CSV table of C-alpha atoms and ligand atoms in Angstrom, one decimal:
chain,number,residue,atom,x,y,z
A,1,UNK,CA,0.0,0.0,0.0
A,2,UNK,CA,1.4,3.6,-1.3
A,3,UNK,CA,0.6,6.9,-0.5
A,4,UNK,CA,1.6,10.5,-1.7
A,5,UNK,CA,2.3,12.5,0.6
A,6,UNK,CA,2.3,16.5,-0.6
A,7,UNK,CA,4.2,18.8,2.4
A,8,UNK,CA,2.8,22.1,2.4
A,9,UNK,CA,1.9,23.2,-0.6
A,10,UNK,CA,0.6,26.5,0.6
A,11,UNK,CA,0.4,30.2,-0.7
A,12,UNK,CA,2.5,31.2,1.8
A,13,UNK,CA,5.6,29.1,0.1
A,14,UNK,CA,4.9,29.7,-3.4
A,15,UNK,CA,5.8,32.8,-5.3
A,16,UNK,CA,4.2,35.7,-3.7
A,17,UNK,CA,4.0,34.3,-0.4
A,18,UNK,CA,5.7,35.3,2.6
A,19,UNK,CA,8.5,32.8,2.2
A,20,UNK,CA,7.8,31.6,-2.1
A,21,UNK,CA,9.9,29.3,-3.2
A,22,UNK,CA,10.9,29.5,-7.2
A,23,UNK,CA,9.4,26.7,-8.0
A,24,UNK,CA,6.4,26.5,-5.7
A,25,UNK,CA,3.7,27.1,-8.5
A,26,UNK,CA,5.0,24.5,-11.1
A,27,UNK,CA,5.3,21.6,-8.3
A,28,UNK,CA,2.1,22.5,-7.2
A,29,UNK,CA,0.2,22.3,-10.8
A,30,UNK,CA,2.2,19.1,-11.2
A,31,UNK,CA,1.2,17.3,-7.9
A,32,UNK,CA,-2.1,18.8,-8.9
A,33,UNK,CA,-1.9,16.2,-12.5
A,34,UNK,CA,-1.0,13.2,-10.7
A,35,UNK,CA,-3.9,13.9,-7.4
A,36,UNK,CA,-6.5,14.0,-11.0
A,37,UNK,CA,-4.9,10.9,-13.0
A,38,UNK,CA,-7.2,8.3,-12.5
A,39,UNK,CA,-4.4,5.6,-13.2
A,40,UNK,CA,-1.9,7.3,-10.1
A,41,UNK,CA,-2.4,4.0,-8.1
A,42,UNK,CA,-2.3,5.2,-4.8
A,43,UNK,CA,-4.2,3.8,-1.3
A,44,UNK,CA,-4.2,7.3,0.1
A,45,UNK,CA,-3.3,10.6,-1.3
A,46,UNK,CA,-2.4,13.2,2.3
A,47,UNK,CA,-1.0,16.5,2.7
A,48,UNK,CA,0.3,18.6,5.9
A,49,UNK,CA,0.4,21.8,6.6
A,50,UNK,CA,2.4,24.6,8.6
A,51,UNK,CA,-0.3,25.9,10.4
A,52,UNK,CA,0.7,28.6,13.0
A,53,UNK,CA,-0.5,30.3,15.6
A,54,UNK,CA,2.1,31.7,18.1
A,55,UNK,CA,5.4,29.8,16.9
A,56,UNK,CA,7.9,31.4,19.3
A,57,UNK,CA,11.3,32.0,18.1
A,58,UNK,CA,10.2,30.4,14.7
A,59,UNK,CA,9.2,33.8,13.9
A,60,UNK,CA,11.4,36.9,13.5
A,61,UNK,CA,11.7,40.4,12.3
A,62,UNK,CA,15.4,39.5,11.9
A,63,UNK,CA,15.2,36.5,10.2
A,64,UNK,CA,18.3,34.1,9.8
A,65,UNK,CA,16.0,31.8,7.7
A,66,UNK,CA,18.2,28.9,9.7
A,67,UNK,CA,16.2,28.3,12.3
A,68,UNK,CA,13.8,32.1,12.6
A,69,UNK,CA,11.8,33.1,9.2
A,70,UNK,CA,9.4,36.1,8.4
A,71,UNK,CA,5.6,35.5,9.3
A,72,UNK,CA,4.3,32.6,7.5
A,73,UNK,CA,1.3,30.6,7.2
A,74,UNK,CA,-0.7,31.9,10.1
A,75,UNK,CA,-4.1,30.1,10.8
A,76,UNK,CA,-7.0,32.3,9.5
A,77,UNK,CA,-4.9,34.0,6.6
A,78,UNK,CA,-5.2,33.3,2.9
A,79,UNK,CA,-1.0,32.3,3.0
A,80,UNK,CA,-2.1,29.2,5.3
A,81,UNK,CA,-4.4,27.9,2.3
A,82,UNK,CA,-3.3,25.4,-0.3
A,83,UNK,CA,-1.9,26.6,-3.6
A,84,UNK,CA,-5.0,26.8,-5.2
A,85,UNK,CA,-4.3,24.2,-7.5
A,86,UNK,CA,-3.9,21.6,-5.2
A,87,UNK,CA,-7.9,19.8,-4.5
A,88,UNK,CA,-8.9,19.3,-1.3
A,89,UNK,CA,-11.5,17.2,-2.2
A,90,UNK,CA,-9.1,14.5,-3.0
A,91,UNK,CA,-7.1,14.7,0.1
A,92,UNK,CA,-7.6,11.6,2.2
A,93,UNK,CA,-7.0,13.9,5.3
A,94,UNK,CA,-4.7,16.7,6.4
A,95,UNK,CA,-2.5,16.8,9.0
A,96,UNK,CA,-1.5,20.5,10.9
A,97,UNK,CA,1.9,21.4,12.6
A,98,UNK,CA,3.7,23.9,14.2
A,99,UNK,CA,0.3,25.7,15.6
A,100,UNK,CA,2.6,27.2,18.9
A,101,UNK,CA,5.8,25.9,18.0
A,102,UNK,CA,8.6,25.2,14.9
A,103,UNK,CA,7.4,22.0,13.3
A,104,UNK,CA,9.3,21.1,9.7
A,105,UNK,CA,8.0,17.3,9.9
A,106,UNK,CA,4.5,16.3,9.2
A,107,UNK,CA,5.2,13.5,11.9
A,108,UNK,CA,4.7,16.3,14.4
A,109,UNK,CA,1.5,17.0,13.1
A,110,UNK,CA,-2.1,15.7,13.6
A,111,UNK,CA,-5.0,14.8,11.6
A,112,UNK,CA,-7.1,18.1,10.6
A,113,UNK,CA,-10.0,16.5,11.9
A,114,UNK,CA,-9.1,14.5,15.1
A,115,UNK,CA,-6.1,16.2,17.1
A,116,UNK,CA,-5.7,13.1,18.5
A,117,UNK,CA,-3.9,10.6,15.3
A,118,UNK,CA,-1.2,11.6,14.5
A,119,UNK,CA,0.2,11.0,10.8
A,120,UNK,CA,2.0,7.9,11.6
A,121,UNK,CA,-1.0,6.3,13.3
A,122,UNK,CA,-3.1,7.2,10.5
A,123,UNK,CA,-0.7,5.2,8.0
A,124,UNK,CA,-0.2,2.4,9.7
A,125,UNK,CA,-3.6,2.0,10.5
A,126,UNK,CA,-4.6,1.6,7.1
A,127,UNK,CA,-1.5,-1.0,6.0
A,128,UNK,CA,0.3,1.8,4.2
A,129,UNK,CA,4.1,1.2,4.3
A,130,UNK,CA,5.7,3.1,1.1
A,131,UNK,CA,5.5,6.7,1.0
A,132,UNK,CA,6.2,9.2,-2.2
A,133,UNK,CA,6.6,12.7,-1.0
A,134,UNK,CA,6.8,15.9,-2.8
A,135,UNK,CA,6.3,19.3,-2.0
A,136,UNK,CA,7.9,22.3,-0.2
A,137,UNK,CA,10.6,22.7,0.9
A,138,UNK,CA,13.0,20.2,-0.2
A,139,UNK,CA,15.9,21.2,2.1
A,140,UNK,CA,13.4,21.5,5.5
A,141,UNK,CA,10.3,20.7,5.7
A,142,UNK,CA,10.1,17.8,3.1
A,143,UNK,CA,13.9,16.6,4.5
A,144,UNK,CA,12.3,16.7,7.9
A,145,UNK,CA,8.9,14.5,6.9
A,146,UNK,CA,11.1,11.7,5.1
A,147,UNK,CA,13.9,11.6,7.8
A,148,UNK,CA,10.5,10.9,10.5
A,149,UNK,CA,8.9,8.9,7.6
A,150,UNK,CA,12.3,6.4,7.5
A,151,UNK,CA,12.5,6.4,11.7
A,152,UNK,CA,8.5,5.0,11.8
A,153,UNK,CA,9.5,2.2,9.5
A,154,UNK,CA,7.8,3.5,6.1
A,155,UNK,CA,9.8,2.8,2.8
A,156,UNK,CA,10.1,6.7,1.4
A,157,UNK,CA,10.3,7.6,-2.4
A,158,UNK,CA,11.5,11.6,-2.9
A,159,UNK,CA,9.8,12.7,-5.9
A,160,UNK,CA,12.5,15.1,-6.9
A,161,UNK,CA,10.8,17.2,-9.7
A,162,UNK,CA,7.3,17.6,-7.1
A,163,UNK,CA,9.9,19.5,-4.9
A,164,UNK,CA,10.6,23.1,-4.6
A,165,UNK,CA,13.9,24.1,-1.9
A,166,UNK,CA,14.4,27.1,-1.0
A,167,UNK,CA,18.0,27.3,-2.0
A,168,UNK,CA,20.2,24.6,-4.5
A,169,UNK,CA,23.0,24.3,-1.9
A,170,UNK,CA,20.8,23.4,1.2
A,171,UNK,CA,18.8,21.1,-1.5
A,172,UNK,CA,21.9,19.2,-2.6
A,173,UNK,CA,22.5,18.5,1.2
A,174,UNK,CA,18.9,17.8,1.8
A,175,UNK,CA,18.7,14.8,-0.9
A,176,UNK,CA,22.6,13.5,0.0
A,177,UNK,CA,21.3,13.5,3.7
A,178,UNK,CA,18.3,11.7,2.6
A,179,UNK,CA,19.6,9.4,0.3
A,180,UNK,CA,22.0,8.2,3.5
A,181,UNK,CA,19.6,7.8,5.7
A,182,UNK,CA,17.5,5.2,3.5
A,183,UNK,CA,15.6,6.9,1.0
A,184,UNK,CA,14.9,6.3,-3.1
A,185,UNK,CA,15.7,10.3,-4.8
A,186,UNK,CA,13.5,9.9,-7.8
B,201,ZN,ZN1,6.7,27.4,9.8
């Protein structure tokens, strides 16, 4: 059993959001093509998003975009929503992170409508053990999600071209450190 996993694909990280990544739009319309192809053979299709409230230090008006960024993502703004391209209606579920502190992997998040499973549960509580994850951003939160993905037990596939970094140098890193902790770069 395989399912995509799409990290946060939100406005927010896309060009014209607080914190857009180049290639947030074409990654988005892409994961967008395979979420409609009716031959895309996956058991569960989920996506998580950065979903803050009061983050703490993960916010700064002096960012070092290390470890503090600019305002992203907050609940109840139009920056938290999906990339519009991105169908919600063929999202298995959601899970939310981060809401009052930094939270890069989707394993720190929890299903949209039960706060209680968390993403791992939810997985392997359907039988799903292969994951192929895409989305944004290759070098942190997608790095973090498939380095918590490979701890849990689940086989992970990087889909390279569904992935937008923020910069090439922390990308190369990103997919070298991936690649030797266990996972396929695709
Ligand atoms: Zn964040």
């Amino acid at each position: 059993m395989r399912a995509l996993v799409i990290v946060d694909v939100q406005n927010d990280f896309c060009p014209g959001g607080a914190l857009g990544t180049e290639r947030g739009n074409i990654v988005a319309e892409q994961i967008a093509l395979l979420q409609h192809d009716p031959d895309n053979r996956y058991d569960a299709i989920i996506a998580t998003q950065d979903w803050h409230i009061d983050p703490g230090k993960h916010f700064s008006d002096n960012p070092d975009y290390i470890d503090s960024w600019p305002v992203h993502c907050v609940v109840g703004t139009g920056g938290a929503g999906f990339h519009p391209a991105i169908d919600e209606d063929k999202l298995d579920q959601i899970f939310r992170k981060g809401e009052y502190t930094a939270a890069y992997s989707g394993f720190e998040g929890h299903a949209a409508t039960d706060d209680s499973i968390t993403m791992a549960q939810w997985l392997h509580g359907r039988g799903i053990a292969d994951l192929d994850v895409t989305g944004i951003a290759t070098d942190y939160c997608v790095r973090a999600t498939v380095l918590d993905a490979l701890k849990e037990g689940f086989s992970v596939r990087v889909l390279t071209d569904l992935c937008s970094p923020v910069h090439p140098d922390t990308e190369a890193q990103a997919l070298s450190d991936m690649k030797n902790a266990g996972a396929e770069i695709v």
